[in-house]
Coordinates of N, CA and C in Angstrom, one line a residue:
Chain A
G532 N 5.4 1.3 3.9 CA 5.5 -0.1 4.0 C 5.1 -0.8 2.6
Q533 N 5.5 -2.0 2.5 CA 5.3 -2.7 1.3 C 3.8 -3.1 1.2
Q534 N 3.2 -3.0 0.0 CA 1.8 -3.4 -0.2 C 1.7 -4.2 -1.5
L535 N 0.6 -5.0 -1.5 CA 0.3 -5.8 -2.7 C -0.6 -4.9 -3.7
N536 N -0.5 -5.2 -4.9 CA -1.4 -4.6 -5.9 C -2.7 -5.4 -6.0
Q537 N -3.8 -4.9 -5.5 CA -5.0 -5.6 -5.5 C -6.0 -4.9 -6.4
S538 N -6.7 -5.7 -7.3 CA -7.6 -5.1 -8.2 C -8.8 -6.0 -8.5
P539 N -9.9 -5.5 -8.9 CA -10.2 -4.1 -9.0 C -10.3 -3.4 -7.6
Q540 N -10.3 -2.1 -7.6 CA -10.4 -1.4 -6.3 C -11.9 -1.5 -5.8
S541 N -12.8 -1.5 -6.7 CA -14.2 -1.7 -6.3 C -15.0 -2.3 -7.5
M542 N -16.1 -2.9 -7.1 CA -17.0 -3.6 -8.1 C -18.4 -3.4 -7.7
F543 N -19.3 -3.2 -8.7 CA -20.7 -3.1 -8.4 C -21.4 -4.0 -9.4
I544 N -22.0 -5.1 -8.9 CA -22.5 -6.1 -9.7 C -24.0 -6.5 -9.4
Q545 N -24.6 -7.2 -10.3 CA -25.9 -7.7 -10.1 C -25.9 -9.0 -9.3
E546 N -26.9 -9.2 -8.5 CA -27.0 -10.5 -7.8 C -27.0 -11.6 -8.8
G547 N -26.3 -12.7 -8.5 CA -26.2 -13.8 -9.4 C -25.0 -13.8 -10.3
E548 N -24.3 -12.7 -10.4 CA -23.1 -12.6 -11.2 C -21.9 -13.2 -10.5
D549 N -20.9 -13.6 -11.3 CA -19.7 -14.1 -10.7 C -18.7 -12.9 -10.6
V550 N -17.8 -13.1 -9.6 CA -16.9 -12.0 -9.3 C -15.4 -12.5 -9.3
S551 N -14.5 -11.8 -9.9 CA -13.1 -12.1 -9.8 C -12.3 -11.0 -9.4
M552 N -11.3 -11.2 -8.5 CA -10.4 -10.2 -8.1 C -9.0 -10.9 -7.9
N553 N -8.0 -10.0 -7.9 CA -6.6 -10.6 -7.8 C -5.7 -9.7 -7.1
C554 N -4.6 -10.3 -6.7 CA -3.5 -9.6 -6.1 C -2.2 -10.0 -6.7
T555 N -1.3 -9.0 -7.0 CA 0.0 -9.3 -7.6 C 1.1 -8.5 -6.8
S556 N 2.3 -9.1 -7.0 CA 3.4 -8.5 -6.3 C 4.7 -8.8 -7.1
S557 N 5.7 -8.0 -6.9 CA 7.0 -8.3 -7.4 C 7.8 -9.3 -6.5
S558 N 7.3 -9.6 -5.4 CA 7.9 -10.4 -4.4 C 7.3 -11.8 -4.4
I559 N 8.1 -12.8 -4.0 CA 7.6 -14.2 -3.9 C 7.0 -14.4 -2.5
F560 N 5.8 -15.0 -2.4 CA 5.2 -15.3 -1.1 C 5.1 -16.8 -0.9
N561 N 5.1 -17.1 0.4 CA 4.9 -18.5 0.8 C 3.5 -18.9 1.2
T562 N 2.7 -17.9 1.5 CA 1.3 -18.1 1.9 C 0.5 -16.9 1.3
W563 N -0.7 -17.2 0.9 CA -1.7 -16.2 0.5 C -2.9 -16.4 1.3
L564 N -3.4 -15.3 1.9 CA -4.7 -15.3 2.7 C -5.7 -14.4 2.1
W565 N -6.9 -14.8 2.1 CA -8.0 -13.9 1.6 C -9.0 -13.7 2.8
Y566 N -9.3 -12.4 3.0 CA -10.2 -12.0 4.1 C -11.3 -11.2 3.6
K567 N -12.5 -11.3 4.3 CA -13.6 -10.4 4.0 C -13.9 -9.5 5.3
Q568 N -14.1 -8.2 5.0 CA -14.5 -7.3 6.1 C -15.9 -6.7 5.9
D569 N -16.7 -7.0 6.8 CA -18.1 -6.3 6.8 C -17.9 -4.9 7.4
P570 N -18.8 -4.0 7.1 CA -18.7 -2.6 7.6 C -18.6 -2.6 9.1
G571 N -17.6 -1.9 9.7 CA -17.5 -1.7 11.1 C -17.1 -2.9 11.9
E572 N -16.6 -3.9 11.2 CA -16.1 -5.2 11.8 C -14.7 -5.5 11.4
G573 N -14.1 -6.5 12.1 CA -12.8 -6.9 11.7 C -12.8 -7.9 10.6
P574 N -11.7 -8.0 9.8 CA -11.6 -9.0 8.7 C -11.8 -10.4 9.3
V575 N -12.4 -11.2 8.4 CA -12.6 -12.6 8.7 C -11.9 -13.5 7.6
L576 N -11.2 -14.5 8.0 CA -10.5 -15.3 7.1 C -11.4 -16.1 6.2
L577 N -11.2 -16.1 4.9 CA -12.0 -16.9 4.0 C -11.3 -18.1 3.5
I578 N -10.1 -17.9 3.0 CA -9.3 -19.0 2.4 C -7.8 -18.7 2.7
A579 N -7.1 -19.8 3.0 CA -5.7 -19.8 3.1 C -5.0 -20.7 2.1
L580 N -4.0 -20.2 1.4 CA -3.3 -21.0 0.4 C -1.8 -21.1 0.8
Y581 N -1.2 -22.3 0.6 CA 0.1 -22.6 1.1 C 1.1 -23.1 0.0
K582 N 0.6 -23.5 -1.1 CA 1.5 -24.1 -2.2 C 1.2 -23.5 -3.5
A583 N 2.3 -23.2 -4.3 CA 2.1 -22.7 -5.6 C 1.2 -23.6 -6.4
G584 N 0.3 -23.0 -7.1 CA -0.7 -23.7 -7.9 C -1.9 -24.2 -7.2
E585 N -1.9 -24.1 -5.9 CA -3.0 -24.6 -5.1 C -4.3 -23.9 -5.4
L586 N -5.4 -24.7 -5.6 CA -6.7 -24.2 -5.8 C -7.6 -24.7 -4.7
T587 N -8.2 -23.8 -3.9 CA -9.0 -24.1 -2.8 C -10.4 -23.5 -2.8
S588 N -11.4 -24.2 -2.4 CA -12.7 -23.7 -2.4 C -13.3 -23.6 -1.0
N589 N -14.2 -22.7 -0.8 CA -14.9 -22.6 0.4 C -16.3 -22.1 0.0
G590 N -17.2 -23.1 -0.2 CA -18.6 -22.8 -0.7 C -18.5 -22.2 -2.1
R591 N -19.0 -21.0 -2.2 CA -19.1 -20.3 -3.5 C -17.8 -19.6 -3.8
L592 N -16.8 -19.7 -2.9 CA -15.5 -19.0 -3.1 C -14.5 -19.9 -3.5
T593 N -13.7 -19.5 -4.5 CA -12.5 -20.3 -4.9 C -11.3 -19.4 -5.0
A594 N -10.2 -19.8 -4.5 CA -9.0 -19.0 -4.6 C -7.8 -19.8 -5.1
Q595 N -6.9 -19.2 -5.7 CA -5.7 -19.9 -6.3 C -4.5 -19.2 -5.9
F596 N -3.4 -20.0 -5.6 CA -2.1 -19.5 -5.4 C -1.4 -19.6 -6.7
G597 N -0.9 -18.4 -7.2 CA -0.3 -18.4 -8.5 C 0.9 -19.2 -8.7
I598 N 1.1 -19.8 -9.8 CA 2.3 -20.7 -10.0 C 3.6 -20.0 -9.9
T599 N 3.7 -18.7 -10.1 CA 4.9 -17.9 -9.9 C 5.1 -17.5 -8.5
R600 N 4.1 -17.8 -7.6 CA 4.1 -17.4 -6.2 C 4.1 -15.9 -6.0
K601 N 3.8 -15.1 -7.1 CA 3.7 -13.7 -7.0 C 2.3 -13.2 -7.1
D602 N 1.3 -14.1 -7.2 CA 0.0 -13.6 -7.3 C -1.0 -14.6 -6.8
S603 N -2.2 -14.1 -6.6 CA -3.3 -14.9 -6.2 C -4.7 -14.4 -6.7
F604 N -5.6 -15.3 -6.8 CA -6.9 -14.9 -7.4 C -8.0 -15.4 -6.5
L605 N -9.1 -14.6 -6.4 CA -10.3 -15.0 -5.6 C -11.5 -14.9 -6.6
N606 N -12.3 -15.9 -6.7 CA -13.5 -15.9 -7.4 C -14.7 -16.2 -6.5
I607 N -15.8 -15.4 -6.8 CA -17.0 -15.7 -6.0 C -18.1 -16.0 -7.1
S608 N -18.7 -17.1 -7.0 CA -19.7 -17.5 -8.0 C -21.1 -17.2 -7.5
A609 N -22.0 -16.8 -8.4 CA -23.4 -16.6 -8.1 C -23.6 -15.7 -6.9
S610 N -23.1 -14.5 -7.0 CA -23.1 -13.6 -5.8 C -24.5 -13.3 -5.2
I611 N -24.5 -13.1 -3.9 CA -25.7 -12.8 -3.2 C -25.5 -11.5 -2.4
P612 N -26.6 -10.9 -1.9 CA -26.4 -9.6 -1.2 C -25.5 -9.6 0.0
S613 N -25.4 -10.7 0.7 CA -24.5 -10.8 1.8 C -23.0 -10.9 1.5
D614 N -22.7 -11.0 0.2 CA -21.3 -10.9 -0.2 C -20.7 -9.5 -0.2
V615 N -21.6 -8.5 0.0 CA -21.2 -7.1 0.1 C -20.1 -7.0 1.2
G616 N -19.0 -6.2 0.9 CA -18.0 -6.0 1.9 C -16.7 -5.7 1.2
I617 N -15.6 -5.6 2.0 CA -14.3 -5.4 1.4 C -13.5 -6.7 1.5
Y618 N -12.9 -7.1 0.4 CA -12.1 -8.3 0.4 C -10.6 -7.9 0.3
F619 N -9.9 -8.5 1.2 CA -8.4 -8.2 1.3 C -7.6 -9.5 1.0
C620 N -6.6 -9.3 0.3 CA -5.6 -10.3 0.1 C -4.4 -10.0 1.1
A621 N -3.7 -11.0 1.5 CA -2.5 -10.8 2.3 C -1.5 -11.9 1.9
G622 N -0.2 -11.5 1.8 CA 0.8 -12.5 1.5 C 1.8 -12.5 2.6
L623 N 2.3 -13.7 2.9 CA 3.3 -13.9 3.9 C 4.7 -13.8 3.3
L624 N 5.4 -12.8 3.7 CA 6.8 -12.6 3.2 C 7.8 -13.1 4.2
N625 N 8.7 -14.0 3.8 CA 9.7 -14.5 4.7 C 11.0 -13.7 4.4
A626 N 11.5 -13.0 5.4 CA 12.8 -12.3 5.2 C 13.7 -12.6 6.4
G627 N 14.4 -13.8 6.2 CA 15.2 -14.2 7.3 C 14.4 -14.6 8.5
N628 N 14.6 -14.1 9.7 CA 13.8 -14.4 10.9 C 12.6 -13.6 11.0
N629 N 12.3 -12.7 10.0 CA 11.2 -11.8 10.1 C 10.1 -12.2 9.1
R630 N 9.0 -12.8 9.6 CA 7.9 -13.2 8.8 C 6.8 -12.1 8.9
K631 N 6.4 -11.6 7.8 CA 5.5 -10.4 7.8 C 4.4 -10.6 6.8
L632 N 3.2 -10.2 7.2 CA 2.1 -10.2 6.3 C 2.0 -8.9 5.6
I633 N 1.9 -9.0 4.3 CA 1.8 -7.8 3.4 C 0.4 -7.8 2.9
W634 N -0.3 -6.6 3.0 CA -1.7 -6.5 2.7 C -2.0 -5.7 1.4
G635 N -3.0 -6.2 0.7 CA -3.5 -5.4 -0.4 C -4.4 -4.3 0.2
L636 N -4.8 -3.4 -0.7 CA -5.6 -2.3 -0.3 C -7.1 -2.6 -0.3
G637 N -7.5 -3.8 -0.7 CA -8.9 -4.2 -0.7 C -9.7 -4.0 -2.0
T638 N -10.7 -4.8 -2.1 CA -11.6 -4.7 -3.2 C -13.0 -4.6 -2.6
S639 N -13.6 -3.4 -2.8 CA -15.0 -3.2 -2.2 C -16.0 -3.7 -3.2
L640 N -16.8 -4.6 -2.7 CA -17.9 -5.3 -3.5 C -19.3 -4.8 -3.1
A641 N -20.0 -4.3 -4.1 CA -21.4 -4.0 -3.9 C -22.3 -4.9 -4.7
V642 N -23.4 -5.4 -4.2 CA -24.2 -6.3 -5.0 C -25.6 -5.8 -5.0
N643 N -26.1 -5.6 -6.2 CA -27.4 -5.1 -6.4 C -28.5 -6.2 -6.5
P644 N -29.4 -6.2 -5.5 CA -30.3 -7.4 -5.5 C -31.2 -7.4 -6.7
Chain B
D1249 N -16.7 -18.7 24.4 CA -16.2 -18.9 23.1 C -14.8 -18.2 23.0
G1250 N -13.9 -18.8 22.2 CA -12.6 -18.2 22.1 C -12.6 -17.1 21.1
G1251 N -11.8 -16.1 21.3 CA -11.8 -15.0 20.4 C -11.0 -13.8 20.9
I1252 N -11.1 -12.7 20.1 CA -10.4 -11.5 20.4 C -11.4 -10.4 20.7
T1253 N -11.2 -9.8 21.9 CA -12.2 -8.8 22.3 C -11.5 -7.4 22.3
Q1254 N -12.0 -6.5 21.6 CA -11.5 -5.1 21.6 C -12.5 -4.2 22.3
S1255 N -12.0 -3.3 23.1 CA -12.9 -2.3 23.7 C -12.2 -1.0 23.9
P1256 N -13.0 0.1 23.9 CA -14.4 0.1 23.6 C -14.6 0.0 22.1
K1257 N -15.9 0.0 21.6 CA -16.2 -0.1 20.2 C -16.0 1.3 19.6
Y1258 N -16.3 2.3 20.4 CA -16.2 3.7 19.9 C -15.5 4.5 21.0
L1259 N -14.6 5.4 20.6 CA -13.8 6.2 21.6 C -13.6 7.6 21.0
F1260 N -13.6 8.5 21.9 CA -13.4 9.9 21.5 C -12.2 10.5 22.3
R1261 N -11.4 11.2 21.6 CA -10.2 11.8 22.2 C -10.3 13.3 22.1
K1262 N -9.9 13.9 23.2 CA -9.8 15.4 23.2 C -8.3 15.7 22.8
E1263 N -8.1 17.0 22.4 CA -6.8 17.4 22.0 C -5.9 17.3 23.2
G1264 N -4.7 16.8 22.9 CA -3.6 16.6 24.0 C -3.8 15.5 24.9
Q1265 N -4.8 14.6 24.7 CA -5.1 13.5 25.6 C -4.5 12.2 25.1
N1266 N -4.1 11.4 26.0 CA -3.7 10.0 25.6 C -4.9 9.1 25.8
V1267 N -5.1 8.2 25.0 CA -6.2 7.2 25.2 C -5.7 5.8 24.9
T1268 N -6.3 4.9 25.6 CA -5.8 3.5 25.5 C -6.9 2.6 25.0
L1269 N -6.6 1.8 24.0 CA -7.5 0.8 23.4 C -7.1 -0.6 23.9
S1270 N -8.1 -1.3 24.3 CA -7.9 -2.6 24.9 C -8.0 -3.7 23.9
C1271 N -7.2 -4.7 24.0 CA -7.3 -5.9 23.2 C -6.9 -7.1 24.1
E1272 N -7.9 -8.0 24.2 CA -7.7 -9.3 25.0 C -8.1 -10.5 24.1
Q1273 N -7.2 -11.5 24.2 CA -7.5 -12.8 23.5 C -7.4 -14.0 24.4
N1274 N -8.3 -14.9 24.2 CA -8.3 -16.1 25.0 C -8.1 -17.4 24.1
L1275 N -7.3 -17.1 23.0 CA -7.0 -18.2 22.0 C -5.6 -18.8 22.4
N1276 N -5.0 -18.3 23.4 CA -3.6 -18.8 23.8 C -2.6 -18.6 22.6
H1277 N -2.8 -17.5 21.9 CA -1.9 -17.1 20.8 C -0.7 -16.4 21.4
D1278 N 0.5 -16.7 20.8 CA 1.7 -16.0 21.2 C 1.8 -14.6 20.6
A1279 N 1.4 -14.4 19.4 CA 1.7 -13.1 18.7 C 0.4 -12.3 18.7
M1280 N 0.6 -11.0 18.8 CA -0.5 -10.0 18.7 C -0.1 -8.8 17.9
Y1281 N -1.1 -8.2 17.3 CA -0.8 -7.1 16.3 C -1.8 -6.0 16.5
W1282 N -1.3 -4.8 16.2 CA -2.2 -3.6 16.1 C -2.1 -3.0 14.7
Y1283 N -3.3 -2.8 14.0 CA -3.4 -2.2 12.7 C -4.2 -0.9 12.8
R1284 N -3.9 0.0 11.9 CA -4.7 1.2 11.7 C -5.3 1.1 10.3
Q1285 N -6.6 1.4 10.2 CA -7.3 1.3 8.9 C -7.9 2.7 8.6
D1286 N -7.5 3.3 7.5 CA -8.1 4.5 7.0 C -8.8 4.2 5.7
P1287 N -9.8 4.9 5.3 CA -10.5 4.6 4.1 C -9.6 4.6 2.9
G1288 N -9.6 3.5 2.1 CA -8.8 3.4 0.9 C -7.3 3.1 1.1
Q1289 N -6.9 2.9 2.4 CA -5.5 2.6 2.7 C -5.3 1.2 3.2
G1290 N -6.2 0.4 3.2 CA -6.0 -1.0 3.7 C -5.6 -1.0 5.2
L1291 N -4.8 -2.0 5.6 CA -4.4 -2.2 6.9 C -2.9 -1.8 7.1
R1292 N -2.6 -0.9 8.0 CA -1.2 -0.6 8.2 C -0.8 -1.0 9.6
L1293 N 0.3 -1.6 9.7 CA 0.8 -2.2 11.0 C 1.4 -1.1 11.9
I1294 N 0.9 -1.1 13.1 CA 1.4 -0.1 14.1 C 2.5 -0.7 14.9
Y1295 N 2.2 -1.8 15.7 CA 3.1 -2.5 16.5 C 2.7 -4.0 16.5
Y1296 N 3.7 -4.8 16.8 CA 3.4 -6.2 17.0 C 4.2 -6.8 18.1
S1297 N 3.7 -7.9 18.6 CA 4.5 -8.6 19.7 C 4.4 -10.1 19.5
Q1298 N 5.6 -10.7 19.5 CA 5.6 -12.2 19.2 C 5.7 -13.0 20.5
I1299 N 6.0 -12.3 21.6 CA 6.1 -13.0 22.9 C 5.9 -12.0 24.0
V1300 N 5.5 -12.5 25.1 CA 5.3 -11.6 26.3 C 6.6 -10.8 26.6
N1301 N 6.4 -9.5 27.0 CA 7.4 -8.6 27.4 C 8.4 -8.2 26.2
D1302 N 7.9 -8.4 25.0 CA 8.6 -8.0 23.8 C 7.7 -7.5 22.7
F1303 N 8.0 -6.4 22.1 CA 7.2 -5.9 21.0 C 8.1 -5.2 20.0
Q1304 N 7.6 -5.0 18.8 CA 8.4 -4.4 17.7 C 7.5 -3.3 17.0
K1305 N 8.2 -2.3 16.5 CA 7.5 -1.3 15.8 C 7.1 -1.8 14.4
G1306 N 5.9 -1.4 14.0 CA 5.5 -1.7 12.6 C 5.8 -0.5 11.7
D1307 N 5.0 -0.3 10.7 CA 5.3 0.7 9.7 C 4.9 2.1 10.1
I1308 N 4.0 2.2 11.1 CA 3.5 3.6 11.4 C 3.5 3.7 13.0
A1309 N 4.5 3.4 13.7 CA 4.5 3.4 15.1 C 4.5 4.8 15.8
E1310 N 4.9 5.8 15.1 CA 5.1 7.1 15.7 C 3.8 7.6 16.3
G1311 N 3.8 8.1 17.6 CA 2.6 8.6 18.2 C 1.8 7.5 18.9
Y1312 N 2.3 6.3 18.9 CA 1.6 5.1 19.6 C 2.6 4.4 20.5
S1313 N 2.0 3.8 21.5 CA 2.9 2.9 22.4 C 2.0 1.7 22.8
V1314 N 2.7 0.6 23.1 CA 2.1 -0.6 23.5 C 2.8 -1.2 24.7
S1315 N 2.2 -2.2 25.3 CA 2.8 -3.0 26.3 C 2.3 -4.5 26.1
R1316 N 3.1 -5.4 26.6 CA 2.7 -6.8 26.5 C 3.2 -7.5 27.8
E1317 N 2.5 -7.2 28.9 CA 2.8 -7.8 30.2 C 2.2 -9.2 30.4
K1318 N 1.1 -9.4 29.7 CA 0.5 -10.7 29.8 C 0.2 -11.3 28.4
K1319 N 0.2 -12.6 28.3 CA 0.0 -13.2 27.0 C -1.3 -12.8 26.3
E1320 N -2.4 -12.6 27.2 CA -3.7 -12.4 26.7 C -4.0 -11.0 26.3
S1321 N -3.1 -10.0 26.7 CA -3.4 -8.6 26.6 C -2.4 -7.8 25.8
F1322 N -2.8 -6.9 25.0 CA -1.9 -6.1 24.2 C -2.5 -4.7 24.0
P1323 N -2.5 -3.9 25.0 CA -3.2 -2.6 24.9 C -2.4 -1.6 24.1
L1324 N -3.1 -0.8 23.3 CA -2.5 0.3 22.5 C -2.8 1.6 23.0
T1325 N -1.8 2.5 23.3 CA -2.1 3.9 23.7 C -1.8 4.8 22.5
V1326 N -2.8 5.6 22.2 CA -2.6 6.6 21.2 C -2.3 7.9 22.0
T1327 N -1.1 8.4 21.8 CA -0.6 9.5 22.6 C -0.9 10.8 21.9
S1328 N -0.7 11.9 22.6 CA -1.0 13.2 22.1 C -0.1 13.6 20.9
A1329 N 1.0 12.8 20.8 CA 2.0 13.0 19.7 C 1.4 12.6 18.3
Q1330 N 0.3 11.8 18.4 CA -0.3 11.3 17.1 C -1.3 12.4 16.7
K1331 N -0.9 13.1 15.7 CA -1.7 14.3 15.3 C -3.0 14.0 14.5
N1332 N -3.0 12.8 14.0 CA -4.2 12.5 13.2 C -4.7 11.1 13.6
P1333 N -5.3 11.0 14.8 CA -5.6 9.7 15.3 C -6.9 9.1 14.8
T1334 N -7.7 9.9 14.2 CA -9.0 9.4 13.8 C -8.9 8.3 12.8
A1335 N -9.3 7.1 13.1 CA -9.2 5.9 12.3 C -9.9 4.7 13.0
F1336 N -10.0 3.6 12.3 CA -10.5 2.4 12.8 C -9.3 1.5 13.2
Y1337 N -9.2 1.1 14.4 CA -8.1 0.3 14.9 C -8.4 -1.1 15.1
L1338 N -7.6 -2.0 14.6 CA -7.9 -3.4 14.6 C -6.7 -4.2 15.3
C1339 N -7.1 -5.1 16.2 CA -6.2 -5.9 16.9 C -6.3 -7.3 16.3
A1340 N -5.2 -8.0 16.2 CA -5.2 -9.4 15.7 C -4.2 -10.2 16.5
S1341 N -4.4 -11.5 16.4 CA -3.5 -12.4 17.0 C -3.2 -13.6 16.1
N1342 N -2.1 -14.3 16.3 CA -1.9 -15.6 15.7 C -1.0 -16.5 16.6
R1343 N -1.0 -17.8 16.2 CA -0.2 -18.7 17.1 C 1.3 -18.5 17.0
G1344 N 1.7 -17.7 16.1 CA 3.1 -17.5 15.9 C 3.8 -18.6 15.2
D1345 N 3.1 -19.4 14.5 CA 3.7 -20.5 13.7 C 3.9 -20.0 12.3
L1346 N 4.4 -21.0 11.5 CA 4.8 -20.6 10.1 C 3.7 -20.1 9.2
R1347 N 2.4 -20.5 9.6 CA 1.3 -20.2 8.7 C 0.8 -18.8 8.9
N1348 N 1.0 -18.2 10.1 CA 0.8 -16.8 10.4 C -0.6 -16.4 10.0
I1349 N -1.6 -17.2 10.2 CA -3.0 -16.8 10.0 C -3.4 -15.9 11.1
Q1350 N -3.8 -14.7 10.8 CA -4.2 -13.7 11.8 C -5.7 -13.7 12.0
Y1351 N -6.1 -13.6 13.3 CA -7.5 -13.5 13.6 C -7.7 -12.2 14.2
F1352 N -8.8 -11.5 13.8 CA -9.1 -10.1 14.2 C -10.2 -10.0 15.2
G1353 N -10.0 -8.9 16.0 CA -11.2 -8.4 16.8 C -12.1 -7.6 16.0
A1354 N -13.1 -7.0 16.6 CA -14.2 -6.3 15.9 C -13.8 -4.8 15.7
G1355 N -12.7 -4.4 16.3 CA -12.2 -3.0 16.0 C -12.7 -2.0 17.0
T1356 N -12.0 -0.9 17.0 CA -12.3 0.3 17.8 C -12.3 1.5 16.9
R1357 N -13.3 2.3 16.9 CA -13.3 3.5 16.0 C -13.0 4.7 16.9
L1358 N -11.9 5.3 16.6 CA -11.4 6.5 17.4 C -11.7 7.7 16.7
S1359 N -12.2 8.7 17.4 CA -12.5 10.0 16.8 C -12.0 11.1 17.7
V1360 N -11.7 12.2 17.1 CA -11.2 13.4 17.8 C -12.3 14.4 18.1
L1361 N -12.5 14.8 19.3 CA -13.5 15.8 19.6 C -13.0 17.2 19.2

């Protein structure tokens, strides 16, 4: 199946540092979603983006829908230990009557207190 | 509280055995999904259902079966034909609208004895 290119694959940072991750694709998407998954749990939606160029914040998290509609970025400012987890991007691909979410492979974040 | 309930949290399967994973939602969502998650492989779609009594194969449907007799319920059976069933299984649902935001259960971890 189709997948997004999500990078980096993993990050190990110090508490207080800022974090950036992104997803890219050769396809155009109408929606970008960012999720966080804690160990042993299901993913939880962080931010949803619906328009090219859109910049949306949720507390210390900021995400942007790329102007080309082929990419998206997630930034976390002033990281804290509870930011640890796997972050997934997902893009909504419209193909006729078939709307399908395409998933990135995730960015695993570790925060050193 | 509204949400998606998956059970059991942990499940063990013997060789040649079929096992069924439960997924129930009280969000009144039309669409439901089953994903398989293996380390480093992100989320892979097994089956999805956009309406009661109808479902479609995802990217890795072989060795799995589903039913959608009620709007609230979308059980997944892992059959003996699935030779590598050990994984984390996630159920999700959404309203079936254009935004396609999926909400996840807490997952079921299946292991082979």
